[in-house]
Amino acid sequence: MKKEKNTVISNPFENMLRQLADVQKLIKIDQNIFAQLQSPQKCLEVSIPVRMDNGSVKIFTGFRAQYNDARGPYKGGIRFHPAVTRDEVKALSAWMTWKCAVVGIPLGGGKGGVIVDPRTLSEKELEQLSRGFIKGIYKLIGPKVDVPAPDVYTDSKIMSWMLDEYEKLVGVHEPGVITGKPLALGGSKARSYSTSEGAFYVLQNIASKLGLDKNASIAIEGFGNAGGLLAERLFTDGYKVVAVSDSKGAIENQKGLNIKELVKYKKANGSVLNFPGSQNLKNKFFSVKADIMIPAALDGSINAENASEIKARLILEVANGPVTNEAETILAKKGVIIVPDILANAGGVVVSYFEQVQNAANYYWSEEEVLEKLKKIMTDSAEEVWKNSRDYKTTVRLGAYISAVKRVAEAMSARLSV
Ligand code: NAD
């Protein structure tokens, strides 16, 4: 939860409800359906005992929220983080519902979380925690019910332990119960860079509508899985990335950074700071001169304190929830276009869906096949969202919510008895 200047503490679930209320004003879905969309269908809390290396038993708390499955099985990652709360997991499960719906894949929304700092656990303790969480929730998940995936501080190794535990409990092979698996256990080609690849297609589409071509300058906050890979993709395609940051600091070169070299440099030095041919950014990162700003690190990083300093015309939300509601109000007055997270970072869940489809068919696609299908879904979705925003004379964020909430409401109403 973040405290902002001039505002009260913002709760992620309340933020989600506020966005839902905004979209309801525009599309006026049936009141009974709208009422059901304001809480998860289920939220399970589990206690997970772990035998620590020192012989003691420590109890961890985990949650699995299942927000809505009108369009298909619940889908959403599991995060291991000390700041996990029930409300955060509920909000994230709602956002997964909208994310799957905005790109039109036949899945609902769910999310899981365990309150833990995994960096304090040994590998053995981490494995027990991962397996213990699945023991707690396994009756609630399955390829046709609810399909978890990696999220913050969970990865393909943790997915392997979770899959193995699930298969031991149910006694059959069920690779489709979890996505983000290694290729050896039924993962999909291109899954490891699908978020940045999807974000790239969305950016290409929306930037061109604003007349921003390859000469536009781009700044990226975060140089990890999402931001770093997107920087590389943009650089390879001839775009000009002029500033990047990581947890240690930020660098700038208005002529464009050589991202291929920067990747090697960061690997060798642990940070982007002092990269030859660039200047370390002493000022705050968000005031850097750039036409396009891509927050790809933390939630709430663009907030009431720095929004007025932003010079970009376009913000692509690759991180989840990087622009707070208060910042959005300030940016809207400046005419800044914000492409929301539920569209911009949906490439990951799209390829997770492809992973499930391949698992169900027990037939695996080439990398080219995955990328071709991903490009079509991301580009068509960006087109539709942009059109909504123009037709309804609203923001791109609400344009995305219009598609998403309409689709979920339509599936719910089709299920109603007469
Ligand atoms: P990551 O851990 O791989 O990378 C995070 C990056 O942010 C690192 O480079 C880190 O140094 C940097 N960072 C941390 N604190 C910072 C700070 N104060 N200022 C600047 N940079 C800072 O994580 P990721 O997978 O790239 O995820 C980043 C965001 O994207 C998260 O919000 C995540 O939820 C979202 N996201 C990621 C994926 C995915 O597939 N990786 C999918 C959807 C959404």
GROMACS .gro file of C-alpha atoms and ligand atoms in nm:
model
  462
    1MET     CA    1   0.000   0.000   0.000
    2LYS     CA    2   0.131   0.339  -0.095
    3LYS     CA    3   0.089   0.672   0.078
    4GLU     CA    4   0.076   0.960  -0.165
    5LYS     CA    5   0.095   1.332  -0.121
    6ASN     CA    6  -0.251   1.488  -0.075
    7THR     CA    7  -0.421   1.150  -0.067
    8VAL     CA    8  -0.519   0.872   0.163
    9ILE     CA    9  -0.346   0.535   0.156
   10SER     CA   10  -0.445   0.351  -0.160
   11ASN     CA   11  -0.564  -0.006  -0.133
   12PRO     CA   12  -0.520  -0.207  -0.456
   13PHE     CA   13  -0.862  -0.367  -0.430
   14GLU     CA   14  -1.029  -0.028  -0.381
   15ASN     CA   15  -0.837   0.103  -0.684
   16MET     CA   16  -0.968  -0.188  -0.889
   17LEU     CA   17  -1.326  -0.116  -0.775
   18ARG     CA   18  -1.283   0.249  -0.870
   19GLN     CA   19  -1.173   0.151  -1.222
   20LEU     CA   20  -1.468  -0.084  -1.250
   21ALA     CA   21  -1.708   0.193  -1.142
   22ASP     CA   22  -1.556   0.425  -1.407
   23VAL     CA   23  -1.614   0.173  -1.683
   24GLN     CA   24  -1.968   0.103  -1.561
   25LYS     CA   25  -2.052   0.472  -1.616
   26LEU     CA   26  -1.961   0.425  -1.983
   27ILE     CA   27  -2.108   0.084  -2.066
   28LYS     CA   28  -2.385   0.041  -1.807
   29ILE     CA   29  -2.389  -0.336  -1.777
   30ASP     CA   30  -2.676  -0.507  -1.596
   31GLN     CA   31  -2.677  -0.407  -1.226
   32ASN     CA   32  -2.694  -0.769  -1.103
   33ILE     CA   33  -2.390  -0.862  -1.306
   34PHE     CA   34  -2.207  -0.547  -1.200
   35ALA     CA   35  -2.274  -0.637  -0.834
   36GLN     CA   36  -2.121  -0.983  -0.884
   37LEU     CA   37  -1.811  -0.831  -1.043
   38GLN     CA   38  -1.722  -0.648  -0.724
   39SER     CA   39  -1.584  -0.943  -0.530
   40PRO     CA   40  -1.399  -1.267  -0.606
   41GLN     CA   41  -1.606  -1.582  -0.642
   42LYS     CA   42  -1.371  -1.750  -0.393
   43CYS     CA   43  -1.068  -1.661  -0.184
   44LEU     CA   44  -0.894  -1.938   0.005
   45GLU     CA   45  -0.646  -1.878   0.287
   46VAL     CA   46  -0.402  -2.158   0.370
   47SER     CA   47  -0.142  -2.220   0.640
   48ILE     CA   48   0.174  -2.385   0.514
   49PRO     CA   49   0.402  -2.555   0.768
   50VAL     CA   50   0.767  -2.569   0.663
   51ARG     CA   51   1.038  -2.761   0.848
   52MET     CA   52   1.321  -2.507   0.859
   53ASP     CA   53   1.684  -2.612   0.826
   54ASN     CA   54   1.734  -2.550   1.201
   55GLY     CA   55   1.468  -2.814   1.284
   56SER     CA   56   1.189  -2.574   1.384
   57VAL     CA   57   0.854  -2.557   1.202
   58LYS     CA   58   0.749  -2.220   1.062
   59ILE     CA   59   0.395  -2.150   0.944
   60PHE     CA   60   0.349  -1.936   0.632
   61THR     CA   61   0.021  -1.788   0.513
   62GLY     CA   62  -0.090  -1.811   0.150
   63PHE     CA   63  -0.395  -1.709  -0.053
   64ARG     CA   64  -0.558  -1.815  -0.378
   65ALA     CA   65  -0.825  -1.579  -0.509
   66GLN     CA   66  -1.054  -1.696  -0.788
   67TYR     CA   67  -1.216  -1.382  -0.921
   68ASN     CA   68  -1.429  -1.485  -1.215
   69ASP     CA   69  -1.446  -1.792  -1.439
   70ALA     CA   70  -1.737  -1.703  -1.668
   71ARG     CA   71  -1.506  -1.708  -1.973
   72GLY     CA   72  -1.292  -2.008  -1.875
   73PRO     CA   73  -1.072  -2.154  -1.599
   74TYR     CA   74  -0.924  -1.904  -1.352
   75LYS     CA   75  -0.573  -1.804  -1.459
   76GLY     CA   76  -0.303  -1.618  -1.270
   77GLY     CA   77   0.038  -1.635  -1.113
   78ILE     CA   78   0.160  -1.712  -0.763
   79ARG     CA   79   0.385  -1.456  -0.597
   80PHE     CA   80   0.614  -1.508  -0.300
   81HIS     CA   81   0.662  -1.170  -0.134
   82PRO     CA   82   0.666  -1.031   0.222
   83ALA     CA   83   0.413  -0.758   0.130
   84VAL     CA   84   0.145  -0.999  -0.001
   85THR     CA   85  -0.201  -0.926   0.146
   86ARG     CA   86  -0.542  -1.076   0.092
   87ASP     CA   87  -0.661  -0.751  -0.072
   88GLU     CA   88  -0.362  -0.739  -0.305
   89VAL     CA   89  -0.423  -1.098  -0.417
   90LYS     CA   90  -0.794  -1.021  -0.470
   91ALA     CA   91  -0.714  -0.710  -0.677
   92LEU     CA   92  -0.456  -0.896  -0.886
   93SER     CA   93  -0.709  -1.175  -0.951
   94ALA     CA   94  -0.956  -0.915  -1.082
   95TRP     CA   95  -0.690  -0.760  -1.305
   96MET     CA   96  -0.612  -1.108  -1.443
   97THR     CA   97  -0.982  -1.145  -1.528
   98TRP     CA   98  -0.971  -0.819  -1.727
   99LYS     CA   99  -0.630  -0.903  -1.880
  100CYS     CA  100  -0.745  -1.237  -2.022
  101ALA     CA  101  -1.068  -1.080  -2.144
  102VAL     CA  102  -0.908  -0.778  -2.313
  103VAL     CA  103  -0.695  -1.004  -2.533
  104GLY     CA  104  -0.989  -1.239  -2.588
  105ILE     CA  105  -0.833  -1.562  -2.458
  106PRO     CA  106  -1.085  -1.808  -2.306
  107LEU     CA  107  -0.971  -1.782  -1.945
  108GLY     CA  108  -1.092  -1.619  -1.625
  109GLY     CA  109  -0.886  -1.453  -1.356
  110GLY     CA  110  -0.714  -1.580  -1.042
  111LYS     CA  111  -0.405  -1.504  -0.837
  112GLY     CA  112  -0.206  -1.661  -0.556
  113GLY     CA  113   0.034  -1.526  -0.302
  114VAL     CA  114   0.238  -1.638  -0.003
  115ILE     CA  115   0.363  -1.395   0.263
  116VAL     CA  116   0.735  -1.470   0.261
  117ASP     CA  117   1.067  -1.321   0.163
  118PRO     CA  118   1.198  -1.614  -0.043
  119ARG     CA  119   1.552  -1.472  -0.036
  120THR     CA  120   1.569  -1.566   0.332
  121LEU     CA  121   1.491  -1.935   0.262
  122SER     CA  122   1.731  -2.213   0.167
  123GLU     CA  123   1.652  -2.406  -0.151
  124LYS     CA  124   1.518  -2.696   0.058
  125GLU     CA  125   1.286  -2.464   0.255
  126LEU     CA  126   1.170  -2.297  -0.068
  127GLU     CA  127   1.084  -2.633  -0.221
  128GLN     CA  128   0.883  -2.735   0.087
  129LEU     CA  129   0.698  -2.404   0.078
  130SER     CA  130   0.615  -2.444  -0.292
  131ARG     CA  131   0.495  -2.802  -0.245
  132GLY     CA  132   0.310  -2.705   0.076
  133PHE     CA  133   0.118  -2.429  -0.101
  134ILE     CA  134   0.002  -2.678  -0.366
  135LYS     CA  135  -0.106  -2.926  -0.093
  136GLY     CA  136  -0.317  -2.644   0.047
  137ILE     CA  137  -0.487  -2.544  -0.278
  138TYR     CA  138  -0.474  -2.855  -0.500
  139LYS     CA  139  -0.843  -2.936  -0.467
  140LEU     CA  140  -0.922  -2.592  -0.606
  141ILE     CA  141  -0.698  -2.603  -0.915
  142GLY     CA  142  -0.672  -2.809  -1.235
  143PRO     CA  143  -0.635  -2.754  -1.611
  144LYS     CA  144  -1.010  -2.703  -1.645
  145VAL     CA  145  -1.056  -2.520  -1.315
  146ASP     CA  146  -0.773  -2.286  -1.221
  147VAL     CA  147  -0.424  -2.266  -1.371
  148PRO     CA  148  -0.142  -2.095  -1.176
  149ALA     CA  149   0.185  -1.958  -1.321
  150PRO     CA  150   0.496  -1.772  -1.203
  151ASP     CA  151   0.482  -1.415  -1.071
  152VAL     CA  152   0.703  -1.200  -0.849
  153TYR     CA  153   0.987  -1.413  -0.700
  154THR     CA  154   0.859  -1.741  -0.843
  155ASP     CA  155   1.007  -1.903  -1.153
  156SER     CA  156   1.006  -2.211  -1.375
  157LYS     CA  157   1.190  -2.418  -1.113
  158ILE     CA  158   0.917  -2.344  -0.855
  159MET     CA  159   0.655  -2.429  -1.121
  160SER     CA  160   0.829  -2.768  -1.170
  161TRP     CA  161   0.805  -2.850  -0.797
  162MET     CA  162   0.442  -2.736  -0.792
  163LEU     CA  163   0.352  -2.945  -1.097
  164ASP     CA  164   0.527  -3.248  -0.951
  165GLU     CA  165   0.344  -3.210  -0.619
  166TYR     CA  166   0.007  -3.173  -0.794
  167GLU     CA  167   0.066  -3.479  -1.013
  168LYS     CA  168   0.165  -3.685  -0.706
  169LEU     CA  169  -0.154  -3.579  -0.526
  170VAL     CA  170  -0.390  -3.653  -0.816
  171GLY     CA  171  -0.197  -3.954  -0.952
  172VAL     CA  172  -0.201  -3.857  -1.322
  173HIS     CA  173   0.005  -3.644  -1.560
  174GLU     CA  174  -0.155  -3.300  -1.582
  175PRO     CA  175   0.102  -3.060  -1.732
  176GLY     CA  176  -0.174  -2.811  -1.814
  177VAL     CA  177  -0.239  -2.742  -1.445
  178ILE     CA  178   0.040  -2.488  -1.436
  179THR     CA  179   0.215  -2.269  -1.694
  180GLY     CA  180   0.558  -2.109  -1.709
  181LYS     CA  181   0.712  -2.457  -1.684
  182PRO     CA  182   1.053  -2.541  -1.828
  183LEU     CA  183   1.045  -2.681  -2.184
  184ALA     CA  184   1.140  -3.026  -2.046
  185LEU     CA  185   0.810  -3.044  -1.854
  186GLY     CA  186   0.583  -2.910  -2.129
  187GLY     CA  187   0.661  -2.539  -2.133
  188SER     CA  188   0.606  -2.334  -2.449
  189LYS     CA  189   0.868  -2.192  -2.681
  190ALA     CA  190   0.895  -1.811  -2.646
  191ARG     CA  191   0.724  -1.811  -2.303
  192SER     CA  192   1.038  -1.673  -2.136
  193TYR     CA  193   1.025  -1.348  -2.338
  194SER     CA  194   0.654  -1.337  -2.421
  195THR     CA  195   0.573  -1.036  -2.199
  196SER     CA  196   0.831  -0.808  -2.364
  197GLU     CA  197   0.744  -0.941  -2.710
  198GLY     CA  198   0.375  -0.870  -2.657
  199ALA     CA  199   0.453  -0.523  -2.519
  200PHE     CA  200   0.664  -0.456  -2.829
  201TYR     CA  201   0.371  -0.528  -3.065
  202VAL     CA  202   0.136  -0.309  -2.860
  203LEU     CA  203   0.388  -0.024  -2.852
  204GLN     CA  204   0.446  -0.043  -3.229
  205ASN     CA  205   0.074  -0.023  -3.289
  206ILE     CA  206  -0.015   0.264  -3.053
  207ALA     CA  207   0.303   0.470  -3.113
  208SER     CA  208   0.237   0.474  -3.486
  209LYS     CA  209  -0.111   0.617  -3.424
  210LEU     CA  210   0.053   0.906  -3.237
  211GLY     CA  211   0.304   0.966  -3.516
  212LEU     CA  212   0.589   0.832  -3.300
  213ASP     CA  213   0.830   0.640  -3.524
  214LYS     CA  214   1.176   0.492  -3.472
  215ASN     CA  215   1.321   0.839  -3.415
  216ALA     CA  216   1.117   0.874  -3.098
  217SER     CA  217   1.320   0.859  -2.778
  218ILE     CA  218   1.234   0.589  -2.523
  219ALA     CA  219   1.308   0.562  -2.149
  220ILE     CA  220   1.263   0.234  -1.960
  221GLU     CA  221   1.243   0.199  -1.581
  222GLY     CA  222   1.367  -0.148  -1.484
  223PHE     CA  223   1.617  -0.365  -1.671
  224GLY     CA  224   1.497  -0.710  -1.569
  225ASN     CA  225   1.294  -0.979  -1.739
  226ALA     CA  226   1.030  -0.741  -1.874
  227GLY     CA  227   1.214  -0.408  -1.917
  228GLY     CA  228   1.556  -0.544  -2.016
  229LEU     CA  229   1.419  -0.781  -2.279
  230LEU     CA  230   1.192  -0.508  -2.418
  231ALA     CA  231   1.489  -0.269  -2.440
  232GLU     CA  232   1.679  -0.535  -2.635
  233ARG     CA  233   1.385  -0.598  -2.867
  234LEU     CA  234   1.341  -0.226  -2.937
  235PHE     CA  235   1.714  -0.177  -2.998
  236THR     CA  236   1.732  -0.474  -3.237
  237ASP     CA  237   1.439  -0.329  -3.430
  238GLY     CA  238   1.611   0.011  -3.467
  239TYR     CA  239   1.434   0.211  -3.192
  240LYS     CA  240   1.623   0.468  -2.984
  241VAL     CA  241   1.637   0.383  -2.614
  242VAL     CA  242   1.786   0.692  -2.448
  243ALA     CA  243   1.757   0.611  -2.075
  244VAL     CA  244   1.722   0.305  -1.855
  245SER     CA  245   1.726   0.244  -1.482
  246ASP     CA  246   1.764  -0.044  -1.240
  247SER     CA  247   1.749  -0.068  -0.861
  248LYS     CA  248   2.096   0.089  -0.831
  249GLY     CA  249   2.049   0.395  -1.055
  250ALA     CA  250   1.984   0.529  -1.404
  251ILE     CA  251   2.178   0.622  -1.719
  252GLU     CA  252   2.110   0.839  -2.023
  253ASN     CA  253   2.246   0.902  -2.372
  254GLN     CA  254   2.018   1.116  -2.588
  255LYS     CA  255   2.181   0.973  -2.904
  256GLY     CA  256   2.067   0.624  -2.801
  257LEU     CA  257   2.216   0.353  -2.579
  258ASN     CA  258   2.374   0.042  -2.730
  259ILE     CA  259   2.147  -0.204  -2.551
  260LYS     CA  260   2.328  -0.520  -2.671
  261GLU     CA  261   2.647  -0.389  -2.508
  262LEU     CA  262   2.452  -0.272  -2.203
  263VAL     CA  263   2.312  -0.623  -2.144
  264LYS     CA  264   2.668  -0.761  -2.137
  265TYR     CA  265   2.781  -0.471  -1.916
  266LYS     CA  266   2.501  -0.526  -1.664
  267LYS     CA  267   2.578  -0.897  -1.648
  268ALA     CA  268   2.942  -0.824  -1.573
  269ASN     CA  269   2.891  -0.530  -1.334
  270GLY     CA  270   2.555  -0.599  -1.168
  271SER     CA  271   2.408  -0.261  -1.267
  272VAL     CA  272   2.363  -0.026  -1.561
  273LEU     CA  273   2.542   0.255  -1.375
  274ASN     CA  274   2.864   0.395  -1.528
  275PHE     CA  275   2.799   0.228  -1.865
  276PRO     CA  276   3.064   0.367  -2.105
  277GLY     CA  277   2.924   0.629  -2.343
  278SER     CA  278   2.639   0.726  -2.108
  279GLN     CA  279   2.588   0.969  -1.823
  280ASN     CA  280   2.461   0.860  -1.486
  281LEU     CA  281   2.129   1.036  -1.430
  282LYS     CA  282   2.151   1.249  -1.123
  283ASN     CA  283   1.801   1.388  -1.155
  284LYS     CA  284   1.500   1.177  -1.092
  285PHE     CA  285   1.449   0.921  -1.368
  286PHE     CA  286   1.096   1.026  -1.457
  287SER     CA  287   1.199   1.380  -1.552
  288VAL     CA  288   1.431   1.251  -1.829
  289LYS     CA  289   1.368   1.380  -2.184
  290ALA     CA  290   1.189   1.102  -2.371
  291ASP     CA  291   0.886   1.075  -2.601
  292ILE     CA  292   0.789   0.735  -2.463
  293MET     CA  293   0.820   0.629  -2.097
  294ILE     CA  294   0.803   0.259  -2.010
  295PRO     CA  295   0.773   0.177  -1.640
  296ALA     CA  296   0.877  -0.188  -1.615
  297ALA     CA  297   0.983  -0.229  -1.253
  298LEU     CA  298   0.756  -0.144  -0.963
  299ASP     CA  299   0.391  -0.074  -0.891
  300GLY     CA  300   0.317   0.290  -0.803
  301SER     CA  301   0.646   0.423  -0.940
  302ILE     CA  302   0.469   0.705  -1.131
  303ASN     CA  303   0.277   0.883  -0.859
  304ALA     CA  304   0.153   1.220  -0.737
  305GLU     CA  305   0.509   1.324  -0.655
  306ASN     CA  306   0.665   1.278  -1.000
  307ALA     CA  307   0.379   1.273  -1.255
  308SER     CA  308   0.402   1.645  -1.332
  309GLU     CA  309   0.774   1.603  -1.426
  310ILE     CA  310   0.704   1.349  -1.700
  311LYS     CA  311   0.784   1.480  -2.049
  312ALA     CA  312   0.670   1.176  -2.247
  313ARG     CA  313   0.358   1.178  -2.469
  314LEU     CA  314   0.307   0.807  -2.429
  315ILE     CA  315   0.342   0.576  -2.126
  316LEU     CA  316   0.340   0.199  -2.175
  317GLU     CA  317   0.263   0.020  -1.847
  318VAL     CA  318   0.475  -0.293  -1.867
  319ALA     CA  319   0.488  -0.331  -1.487
  320ASN     CA  320   0.161  -0.409  -1.308
  321GLY     CA  321   0.001  -0.092  -1.171
  322PRO     CA  322   0.296   0.147  -1.219
  323VAL     CA  323   0.077   0.461  -1.256
  324THR     CA  324  -0.132   0.548  -0.952
  325ASN     CA  325  -0.484   0.690  -0.987
  326GLU     CA  326  -0.361   1.027  -0.860
  327ALA     CA  327  -0.080   1.036  -1.118
  328GLU     CA  328  -0.324   0.941  -1.392
  329THR     CA  329  -0.536   1.248  -1.317
  330ILE     CA  330  -0.229   1.474  -1.344
  331LEU     CA  331  -0.112   1.305  -1.666
  332ALA     CA  332  -0.457   1.320  -1.826
  333LYS     CA  333  -0.455   1.700  -1.785
  334LYS     CA  334  -0.121   1.706  -1.970
  335GLY     CA  335  -0.268   1.494  -2.251
  336VAL     CA  336  -0.035   1.199  -2.191
  337ILE     CA  337  -0.164   0.871  -2.339
  338ILE     CA  338  -0.130   0.573  -2.102
  339VAL     CA  339  -0.146   0.220  -2.243
  340PRO     CA  340  -0.264   0.014  -1.945
  341ASP     CA  341  -0.093  -0.291  -1.796
  342ILE     CA  342  -0.386  -0.522  -1.867
  343LEU     CA  343  -0.309  -0.478  -2.239
  344ALA     CA  344   0.061  -0.386  -2.244
  345ASN     CA  345   0.191  -0.683  -2.044
  346ALA     CA  346  -0.069  -0.943  -2.154
  347GLY     CA  347   0.181  -1.120  -2.384
  348GLY     CA  348   0.288  -1.340  -2.091
  349VAL     CA  349  -0.058  -1.476  -2.025
  350VAL     CA  350  -0.129  -1.518  -2.397
  351VAL     CA  351   0.169  -1.753  -2.431
  352SER     CA  352   0.069  -1.921  -2.103
  353TYR     CA  353  -0.263  -1.993  -2.274
  354PHE     CA  354  -0.072  -2.131  -2.577
  355GLU     CA  355   0.125  -2.349  -2.332
  356GLN     CA  356  -0.201  -2.493  -2.199
  357VAL     CA  357  -0.338  -2.551  -2.549
  358GLN     CA  358  -0.019  -2.740  -2.642
  359ASN     CA  359  -0.035  -2.942  -2.318
  360ALA     CA  360  -0.399  -3.037  -2.385
  361ALA     CA  361  -0.319  -3.145  -2.742
  362ASN     CA  362   0.014  -3.303  -2.637
  363TYR     CA  363   0.156  -3.142  -2.952
  364TYR     CA  364   0.416  -2.866  -2.944
  365TRP     CA  365   0.454  -2.564  -3.172
  366SER     CA  366   0.764  -2.402  -3.321
  367GLU     CA  367   0.884  -2.065  -3.188
  368GLU     CA  368   0.775  -1.899  -3.517
  369GLU     CA  369   0.424  -2.039  -3.477
  370VAL     CA  370   0.396  -1.905  -3.121
  371LEU     CA  371   0.523  -1.559  -3.222
  372GLU     CA  372   0.295  -1.531  -3.522
  373LYS     CA  373  -0.012  -1.610  -3.311
  374LEU     CA  374   0.104  -1.377  -3.033
  375LYS     CA  375   0.157  -1.087  -3.274
  376LYS     CA  376  -0.193  -1.122  -3.418
  377ILE     CA  377  -0.363  -1.130  -3.077
  378MET     CA  378  -0.165  -0.835  -2.936
  379THR     CA  379  -0.203  -0.618  -3.247
  380ASP     CA  380  -0.576  -0.687  -3.290
  381SER     CA  381  -0.635  -0.617  -2.920
  382ALA     CA  382  -0.443  -0.287  -2.935
  383GLU     CA  383  -0.651  -0.183  -3.238
  384GLU     CA  384  -0.977  -0.263  -3.062
  385VAL     CA  385  -0.878  -0.085  -2.740
  386TRP     CA  386  -0.770   0.226  -2.931
  387LYS     CA  387  -1.098   0.226  -3.124
  388ASN     CA  388  -1.298   0.201  -2.799
  389SER     CA  389  -1.109   0.494  -2.654
  390ARG     CA  390  -1.193   0.705  -2.962
  391ASP     CA  391  -1.558   0.584  -2.992
  392TYR     CA  392  -1.631   0.646  -2.623
  393LYS     CA  393  -1.410   0.960  -2.609
  394THR     CA  394  -1.224   0.820  -2.310
  395THR     CA  395  -0.878   0.710  -2.202
  396VAL     CA  396  -0.694   0.411  -2.349
  397ARG     CA  397  -0.715   0.249  -2.003
  398LEU     CA  398  -1.092   0.269  -2.004
  399GLY     CA  399  -1.090   0.161  -2.368
  400ALA     CA  400  -0.926  -0.162  -2.250
  401TYR     CA  401  -1.169  -0.203  -1.960
  402ILE     CA  402  -1.463  -0.155  -2.197
  403SER     CA  403  -1.359  -0.460  -2.405
  404ALA     CA  404  -1.270  -0.665  -2.098
  405VAL     CA  405  -1.572  -0.597  -1.876
  406LYS     CA  406  -1.815  -0.627  -2.169
  407ARG     CA  407  -1.675  -0.972  -2.256
  408VAL     CA  408  -1.693  -1.097  -1.897
  409ALA     CA  409  -2.046  -0.958  -1.851
  410GLU     CA  410  -2.159  -1.114  -2.178
  411ALA     CA  411  -2.033  -1.458  -2.069
  412MET     CA  412  -2.201  -1.419  -1.729
  413SER     CA  413  -2.533  -1.318  -1.880
  414ALA     CA  414  -2.520  -1.605  -2.134
  415ARG     CA  415  -2.501  -1.844  -1.835
  416LEU     CA  416  -2.810  -1.703  -1.660
  417SER     CA  417  -3.124  -1.917  -1.649
  418VAL     CA  418  -3.436  -1.757  -1.796
  419NAD     P1  419   1.260  -0.849  -1.259
  419NAD     O1  420   1.283  -0.877  -1.116
  419NAD     O2  421   1.317  -0.938  -1.363
  419NAD     O3  422   1.315  -0.701  -1.294
  419NAD     C1  423   1.283  -0.589  -1.218
  419NAD     C2  424   1.378  -0.476  -1.258
  419NAD     O4  425   1.340  -0.359  -1.187
  419NAD     C3  426   1.525  -0.503  -1.221
  419NAD     O5  427   1.607  -0.459  -1.326
  419NAD     C4  428   1.545  -0.416  -1.097
  419NAD     O6  429   1.681  -0.374  -1.084
  419NAD     C5  430   1.456  -0.300  -1.133
  419NAD     N1  431   1.422  -0.216  -1.018
  419NAD     C6  432   1.391  -0.253  -0.891
  419NAD     N2  433   1.373  -0.143  -0.815
  419NAD     C7  434   1.390  -0.038  -0.897
  419NAD     C8  435   1.384   0.103  -0.878
  419NAD     N3  436   1.357   0.155  -0.760
  419NAD     N4  437   1.406   0.183  -0.985
  419NAD     C9  438   1.435   0.131  -1.106
  419NAD     N5  439   1.441   0.000  -1.129
  419NAD    C10  440   1.420  -0.083  -1.026
  419NAD     O7  441   1.102  -0.833  -1.274
  419NAD     P2  442   1.016  -0.841  -1.409
  419NAD     O8  443   0.971  -0.980  -1.432
  419NAD     O9  444   1.089  -0.767  -1.516
  419NAD    O10  445   0.885  -0.758  -1.366
  419NAD    C11  446   0.883  -0.616  -1.366
  419NAD    C12  447   0.737  -0.571  -1.365
  419NAD    O11  448   0.671  -0.623  -1.479
  419NAD    C13  449   0.657  -0.617  -1.242
  419NAD    O12  450   0.560  -0.519  -1.213
  419NAD    C14  451   0.585  -0.739  -1.295
  419NAD    O13  452   0.465  -0.765  -1.223
  419NAD    C15  453   0.556  -0.695  -1.438
  419NAD     N6  454   0.528  -0.809  -1.524
  419NAD    C16  455   0.626  -0.896  -1.557
  419NAD    C17  456   0.595  -1.003  -1.637
  419NAD    C18  457   0.700  -1.101  -1.679
  419NAD    O14  458   0.667  -1.191  -1.757
  419NAD     N7  459   0.824  -1.088  -1.637
  419NAD    C19  460   0.462  -1.023  -1.682
  419NAD    C20  461   0.364  -0.930  -1.648
  419NAD    C21  462   0.399  -0.823  -1.567
   0.00000   0.00000   0.00000
